[in-house]
XYZ file of N, CA, C and O in Angstrom:
500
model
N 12.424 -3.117 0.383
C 12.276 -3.388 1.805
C 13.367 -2.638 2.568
O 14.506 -2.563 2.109
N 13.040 -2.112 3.672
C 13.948 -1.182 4.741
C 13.755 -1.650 6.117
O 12.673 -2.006 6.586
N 15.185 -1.618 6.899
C 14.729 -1.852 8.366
C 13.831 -0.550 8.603
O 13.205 -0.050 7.668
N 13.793 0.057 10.102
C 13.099 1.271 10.740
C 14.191 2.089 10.742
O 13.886 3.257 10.498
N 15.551 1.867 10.963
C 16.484 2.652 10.828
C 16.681 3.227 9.192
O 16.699 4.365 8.723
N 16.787 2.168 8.718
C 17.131 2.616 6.997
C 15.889 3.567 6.684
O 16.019 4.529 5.927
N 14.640 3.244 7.323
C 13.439 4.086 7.287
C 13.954 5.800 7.305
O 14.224 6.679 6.487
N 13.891 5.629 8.691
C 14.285 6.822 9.084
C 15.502 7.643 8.736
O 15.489 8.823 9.085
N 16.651 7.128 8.032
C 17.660 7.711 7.774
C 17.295 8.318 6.043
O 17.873 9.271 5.521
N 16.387 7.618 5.503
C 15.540 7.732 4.365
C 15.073 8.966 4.093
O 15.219 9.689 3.108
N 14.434 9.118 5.207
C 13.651 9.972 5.556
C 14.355 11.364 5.820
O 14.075 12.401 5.219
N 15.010 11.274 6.499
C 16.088 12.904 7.134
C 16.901 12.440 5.705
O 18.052 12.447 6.141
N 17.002 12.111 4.524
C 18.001 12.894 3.664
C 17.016 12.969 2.557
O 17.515 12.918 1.432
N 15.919 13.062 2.618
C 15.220 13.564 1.195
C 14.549 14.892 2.004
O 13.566 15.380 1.446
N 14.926 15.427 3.085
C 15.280 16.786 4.049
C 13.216 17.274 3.781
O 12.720 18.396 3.890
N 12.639 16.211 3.500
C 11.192 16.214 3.815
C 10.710 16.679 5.384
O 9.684 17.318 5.618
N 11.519 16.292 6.225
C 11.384 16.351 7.545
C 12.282 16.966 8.684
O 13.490 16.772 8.552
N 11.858 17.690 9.795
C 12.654 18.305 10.473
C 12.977 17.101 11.437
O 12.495 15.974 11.320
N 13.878 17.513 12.420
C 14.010 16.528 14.211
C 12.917 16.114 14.877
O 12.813 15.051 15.490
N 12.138 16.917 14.761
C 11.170 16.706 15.246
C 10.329 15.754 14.592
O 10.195 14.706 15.224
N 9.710 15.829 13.475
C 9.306 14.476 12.591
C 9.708 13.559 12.989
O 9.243 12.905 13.923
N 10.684 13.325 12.335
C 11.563 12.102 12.382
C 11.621 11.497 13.878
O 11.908 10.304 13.968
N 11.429 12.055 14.778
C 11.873 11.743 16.548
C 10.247 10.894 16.544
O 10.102 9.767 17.016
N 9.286 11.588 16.004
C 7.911 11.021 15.504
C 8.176 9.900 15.203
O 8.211 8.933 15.964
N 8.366 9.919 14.183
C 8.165 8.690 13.511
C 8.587 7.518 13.747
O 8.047 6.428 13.554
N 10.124 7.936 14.406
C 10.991 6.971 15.147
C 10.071 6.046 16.086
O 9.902 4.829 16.010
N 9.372 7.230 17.249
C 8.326 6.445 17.936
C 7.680 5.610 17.597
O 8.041 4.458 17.839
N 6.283 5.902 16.794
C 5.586 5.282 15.871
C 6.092 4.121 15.537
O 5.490 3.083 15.810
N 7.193 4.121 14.941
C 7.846 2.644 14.476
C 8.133 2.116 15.073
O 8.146 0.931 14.738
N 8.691 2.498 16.672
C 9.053 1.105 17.751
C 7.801 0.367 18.032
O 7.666 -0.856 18.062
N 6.772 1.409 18.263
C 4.926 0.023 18.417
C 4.356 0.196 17.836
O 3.161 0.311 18.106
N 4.911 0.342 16.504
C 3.646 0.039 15.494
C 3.809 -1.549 15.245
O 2.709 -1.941 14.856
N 4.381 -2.228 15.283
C 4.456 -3.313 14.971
C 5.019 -3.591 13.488
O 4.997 -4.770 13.136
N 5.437 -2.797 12.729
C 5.552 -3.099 11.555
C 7.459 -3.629 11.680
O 8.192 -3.086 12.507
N 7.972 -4.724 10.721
C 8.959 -5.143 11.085
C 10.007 -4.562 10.155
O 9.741 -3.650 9.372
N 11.422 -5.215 10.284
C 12.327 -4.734 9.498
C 12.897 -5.168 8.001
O 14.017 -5.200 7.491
N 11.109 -5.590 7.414
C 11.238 -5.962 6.099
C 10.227 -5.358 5.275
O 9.876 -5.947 4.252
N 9.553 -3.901 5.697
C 8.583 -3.456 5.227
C 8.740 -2.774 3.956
O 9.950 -2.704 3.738
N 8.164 -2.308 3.140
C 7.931 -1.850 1.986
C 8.037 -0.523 2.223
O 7.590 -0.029 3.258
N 8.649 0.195 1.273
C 8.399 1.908 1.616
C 8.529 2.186 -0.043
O 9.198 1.506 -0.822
N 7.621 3.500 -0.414
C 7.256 3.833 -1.408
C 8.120 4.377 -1.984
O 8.228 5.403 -1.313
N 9.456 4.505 -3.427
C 10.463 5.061 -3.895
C 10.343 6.793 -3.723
O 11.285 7.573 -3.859
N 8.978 7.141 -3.403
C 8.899 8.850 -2.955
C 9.679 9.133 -2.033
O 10.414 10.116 -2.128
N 9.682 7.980 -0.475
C 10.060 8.737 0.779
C 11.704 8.770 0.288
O 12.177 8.887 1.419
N 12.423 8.758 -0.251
C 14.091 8.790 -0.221
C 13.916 9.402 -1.650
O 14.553 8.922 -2.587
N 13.089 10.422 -1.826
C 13.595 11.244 -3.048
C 13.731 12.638 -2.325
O 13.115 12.523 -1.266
N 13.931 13.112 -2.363
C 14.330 14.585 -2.073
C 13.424 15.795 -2.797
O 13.290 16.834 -2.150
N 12.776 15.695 -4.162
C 11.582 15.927 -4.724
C 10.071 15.121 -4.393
O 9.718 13.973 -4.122
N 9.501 16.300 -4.565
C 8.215 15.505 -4.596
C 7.543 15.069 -5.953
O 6.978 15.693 -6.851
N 7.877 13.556 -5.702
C 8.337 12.762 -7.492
C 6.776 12.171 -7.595
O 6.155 12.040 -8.649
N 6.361 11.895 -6.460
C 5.071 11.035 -6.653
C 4.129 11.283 -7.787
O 4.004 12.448 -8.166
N 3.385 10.240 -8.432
C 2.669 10.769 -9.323
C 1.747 9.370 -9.442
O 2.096 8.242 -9.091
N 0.239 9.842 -10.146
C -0.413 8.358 -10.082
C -0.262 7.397 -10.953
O -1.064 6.489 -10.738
N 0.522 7.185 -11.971
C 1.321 5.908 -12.324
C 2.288 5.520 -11.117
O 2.524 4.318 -10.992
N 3.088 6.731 -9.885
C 3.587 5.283 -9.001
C 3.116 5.252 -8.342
O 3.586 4.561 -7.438
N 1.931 5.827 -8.100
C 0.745 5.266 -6.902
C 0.088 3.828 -7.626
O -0.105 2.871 -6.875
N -0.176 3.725 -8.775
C -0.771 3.022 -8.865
C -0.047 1.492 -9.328
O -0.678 0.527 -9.758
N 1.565 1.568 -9.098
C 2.523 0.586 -9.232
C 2.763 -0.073 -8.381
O 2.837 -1.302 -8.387
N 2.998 1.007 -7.096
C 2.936 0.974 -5.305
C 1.723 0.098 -4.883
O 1.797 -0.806 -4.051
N 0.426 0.522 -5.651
C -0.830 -0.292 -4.987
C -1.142 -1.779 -5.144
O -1.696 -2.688 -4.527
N -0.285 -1.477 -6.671
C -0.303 -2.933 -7.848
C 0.825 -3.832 -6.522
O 0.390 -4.885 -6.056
N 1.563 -3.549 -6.264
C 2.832 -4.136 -5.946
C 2.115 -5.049 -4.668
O 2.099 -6.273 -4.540
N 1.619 -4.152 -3.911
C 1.361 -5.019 -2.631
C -0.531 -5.316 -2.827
O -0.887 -6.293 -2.169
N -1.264 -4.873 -3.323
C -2.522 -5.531 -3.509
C -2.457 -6.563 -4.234
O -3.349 -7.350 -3.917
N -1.565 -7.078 -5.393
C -1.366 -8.291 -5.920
C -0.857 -9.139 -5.752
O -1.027 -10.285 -6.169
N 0.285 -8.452 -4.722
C 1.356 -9.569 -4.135
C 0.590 -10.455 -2.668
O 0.829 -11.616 -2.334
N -0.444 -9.395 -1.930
C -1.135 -9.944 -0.875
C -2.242 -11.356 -2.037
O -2.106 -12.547 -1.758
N -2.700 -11.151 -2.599
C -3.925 -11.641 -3.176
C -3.313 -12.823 -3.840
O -3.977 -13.859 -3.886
N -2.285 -12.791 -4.288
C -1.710 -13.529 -5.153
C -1.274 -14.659 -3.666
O -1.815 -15.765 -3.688
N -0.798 -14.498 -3.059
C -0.398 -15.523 -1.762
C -1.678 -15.884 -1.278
O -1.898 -17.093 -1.202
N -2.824 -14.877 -0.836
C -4.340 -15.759 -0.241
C -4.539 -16.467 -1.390
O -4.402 -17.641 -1.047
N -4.765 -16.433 -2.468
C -5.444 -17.030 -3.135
C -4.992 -18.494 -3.555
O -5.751 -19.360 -3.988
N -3.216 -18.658 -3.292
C -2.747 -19.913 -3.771
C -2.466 -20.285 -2.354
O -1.764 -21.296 -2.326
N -2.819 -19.743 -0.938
C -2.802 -20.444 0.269
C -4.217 -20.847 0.777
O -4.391 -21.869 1.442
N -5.225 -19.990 0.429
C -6.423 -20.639 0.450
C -7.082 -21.682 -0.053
O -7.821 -22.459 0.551
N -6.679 -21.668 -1.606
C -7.401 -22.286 -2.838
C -8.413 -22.067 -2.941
O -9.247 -22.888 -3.323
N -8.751 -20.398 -2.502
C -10.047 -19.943 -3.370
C -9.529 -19.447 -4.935
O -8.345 -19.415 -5.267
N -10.449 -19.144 -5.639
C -10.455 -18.781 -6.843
C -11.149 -17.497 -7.169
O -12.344 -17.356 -6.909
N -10.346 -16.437 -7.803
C -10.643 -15.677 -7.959
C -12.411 -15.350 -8.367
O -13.037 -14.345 -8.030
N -12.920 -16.489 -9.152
C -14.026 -16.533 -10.011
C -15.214 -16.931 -8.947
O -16.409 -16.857 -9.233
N -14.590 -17.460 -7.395
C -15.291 -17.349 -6.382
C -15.543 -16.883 -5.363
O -16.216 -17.328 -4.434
N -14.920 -15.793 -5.503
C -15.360 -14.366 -4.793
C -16.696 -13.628 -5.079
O -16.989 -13.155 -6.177
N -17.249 -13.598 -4.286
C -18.847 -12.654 -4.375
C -18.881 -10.709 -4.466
O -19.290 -9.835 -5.231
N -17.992 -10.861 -2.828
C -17.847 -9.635 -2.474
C -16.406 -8.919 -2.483
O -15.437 -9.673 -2.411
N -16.259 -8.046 -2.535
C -14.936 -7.513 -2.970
C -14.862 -6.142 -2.200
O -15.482 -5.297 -2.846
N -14.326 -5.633 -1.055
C -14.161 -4.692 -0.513
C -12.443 -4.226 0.104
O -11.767 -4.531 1.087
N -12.267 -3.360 -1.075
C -10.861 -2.889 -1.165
C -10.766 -1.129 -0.177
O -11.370 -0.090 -0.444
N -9.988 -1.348 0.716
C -9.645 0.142 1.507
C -8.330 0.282 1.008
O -7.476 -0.531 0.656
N -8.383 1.601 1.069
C -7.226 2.170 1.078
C -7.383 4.096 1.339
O -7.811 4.894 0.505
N -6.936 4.379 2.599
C -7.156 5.441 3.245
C -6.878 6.912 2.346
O -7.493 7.928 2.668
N -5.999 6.919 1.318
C -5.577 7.925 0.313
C -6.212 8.395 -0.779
O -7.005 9.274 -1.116
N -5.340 7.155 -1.379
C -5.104 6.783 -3.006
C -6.530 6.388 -3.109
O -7.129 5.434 -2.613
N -6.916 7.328 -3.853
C -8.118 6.933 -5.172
C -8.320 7.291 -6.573
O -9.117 8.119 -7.013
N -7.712 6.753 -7.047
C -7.466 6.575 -8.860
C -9.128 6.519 -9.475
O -10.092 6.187 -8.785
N -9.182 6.869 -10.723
C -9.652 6.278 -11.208
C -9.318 5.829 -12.625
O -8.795 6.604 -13.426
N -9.569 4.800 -12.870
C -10.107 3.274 -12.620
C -10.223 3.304 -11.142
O -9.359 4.006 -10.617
N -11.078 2.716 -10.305
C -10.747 2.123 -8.449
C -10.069 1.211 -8.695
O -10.187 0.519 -9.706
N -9.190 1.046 -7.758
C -8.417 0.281 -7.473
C -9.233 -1.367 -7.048
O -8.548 -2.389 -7.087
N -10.514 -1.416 -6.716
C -10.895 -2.465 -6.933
C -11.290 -2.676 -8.239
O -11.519 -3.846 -8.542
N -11.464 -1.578 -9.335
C -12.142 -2.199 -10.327
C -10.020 -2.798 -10.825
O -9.412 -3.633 -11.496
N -9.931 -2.380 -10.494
C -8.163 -2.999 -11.235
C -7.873 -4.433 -10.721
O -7.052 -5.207 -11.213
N -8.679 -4.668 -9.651
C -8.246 -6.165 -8.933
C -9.487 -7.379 -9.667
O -9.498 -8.609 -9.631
N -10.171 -6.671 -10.119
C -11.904 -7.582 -10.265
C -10.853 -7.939 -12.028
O -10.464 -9.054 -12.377
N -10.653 -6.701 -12.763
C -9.819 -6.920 -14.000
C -8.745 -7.447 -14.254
O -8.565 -8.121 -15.268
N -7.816 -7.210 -13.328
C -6.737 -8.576 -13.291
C -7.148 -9.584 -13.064
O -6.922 -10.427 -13.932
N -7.877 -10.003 -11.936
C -8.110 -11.280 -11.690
C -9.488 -12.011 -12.555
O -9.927 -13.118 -12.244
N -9.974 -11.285 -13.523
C -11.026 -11.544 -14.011
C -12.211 -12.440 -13.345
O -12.753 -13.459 -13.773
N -12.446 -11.624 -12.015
C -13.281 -11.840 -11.277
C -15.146 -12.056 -12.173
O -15.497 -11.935 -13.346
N -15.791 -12.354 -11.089
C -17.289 -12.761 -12.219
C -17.669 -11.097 -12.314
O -17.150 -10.122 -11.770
N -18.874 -11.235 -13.309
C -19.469 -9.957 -13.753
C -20.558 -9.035 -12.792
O -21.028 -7.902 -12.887
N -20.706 -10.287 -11.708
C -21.534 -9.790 -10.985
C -21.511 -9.728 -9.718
O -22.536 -9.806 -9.040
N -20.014 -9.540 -9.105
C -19.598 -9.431 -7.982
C -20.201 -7.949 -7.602
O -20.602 -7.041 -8.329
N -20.085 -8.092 -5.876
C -20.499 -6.940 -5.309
C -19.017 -6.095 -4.697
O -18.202 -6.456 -3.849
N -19.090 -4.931 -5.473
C -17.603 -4.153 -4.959
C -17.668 -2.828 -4.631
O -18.368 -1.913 -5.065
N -16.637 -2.891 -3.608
C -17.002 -1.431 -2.412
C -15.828 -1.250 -2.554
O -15.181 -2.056 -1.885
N -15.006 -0.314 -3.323
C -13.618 0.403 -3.060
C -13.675 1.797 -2.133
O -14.094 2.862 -2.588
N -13.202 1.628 -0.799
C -13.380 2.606 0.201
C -12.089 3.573 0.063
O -11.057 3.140 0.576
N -12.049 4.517 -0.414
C -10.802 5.307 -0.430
C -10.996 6.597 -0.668
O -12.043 7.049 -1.132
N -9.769 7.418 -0.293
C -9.741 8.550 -0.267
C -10.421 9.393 1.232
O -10.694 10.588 1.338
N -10.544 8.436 2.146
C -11.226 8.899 3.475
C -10.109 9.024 4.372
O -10.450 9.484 5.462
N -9.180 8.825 4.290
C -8.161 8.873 5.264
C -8.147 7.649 5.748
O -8.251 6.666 5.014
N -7.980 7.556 7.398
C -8.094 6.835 8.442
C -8.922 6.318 8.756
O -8.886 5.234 9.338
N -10.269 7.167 8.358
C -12.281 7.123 8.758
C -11.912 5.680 7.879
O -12.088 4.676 8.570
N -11.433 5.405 6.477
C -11.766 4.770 5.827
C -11.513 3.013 6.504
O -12.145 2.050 6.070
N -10.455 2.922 7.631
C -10.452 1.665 8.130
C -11.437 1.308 9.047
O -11.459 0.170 9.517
């Protein structure tokens, strides 16, 4: 977790980005709404481009399980009563899908209906 500052200072030393970026992004982060306990991926503060899809798919694990894992013990639904299953994610598309990774952890039923929307960008929200 990073404030928007730790963000951004993140950011200008893995020298990914010029003044101009960063003056971006700065923006972006005052109304985006996102707060000063957000998640940022161990790529943006590397200085290489380290990414690879084992930590994409650690990154996805991290917060698709950690969200699901809280609805599911604040709802008291059950995984095994889920029908439909529609996972976005604007990038990242692995395969395995990333929904078939959530239906398999959670050993969802055999005959759920699942739509993993990814790899569309933005279109995809």
């Amino acid at each position: 977790m990073v404030t928007k500052d730790e963000f951004i200072e993140l950011a200008r030393k893995s020298g990914k980005f010029d003044e101009a970026s960063l003056e971006f992004q700065r923006r972006i982060l005052q109304t985006s709404g996102i707060g000063d306990e957000t998640y940022v991926p161990k790529s943006i503060g590397s200085p290489e481009n380290t990414a690879t899809m084992k930590d994409g798919r650690a990154e996805a694990s991290a917060v698709i399980f950690g969200a699901l894992d809280e609805l599911f013990e604040k709802s008291l639904v059950r995984p095994k009563d889920v029908g439909v299953l529609v996972l976005n994610c604007s990038l990242f598309n692995p395969t395995p899908s990333l929904s078939a990774m959530v239906i398999n952890l959670y050993k969802m039923r055999g005959n759920i209906l699942s739509f993993n929307l990814g790899g569309m960008g933005c279109s995809a929200g």
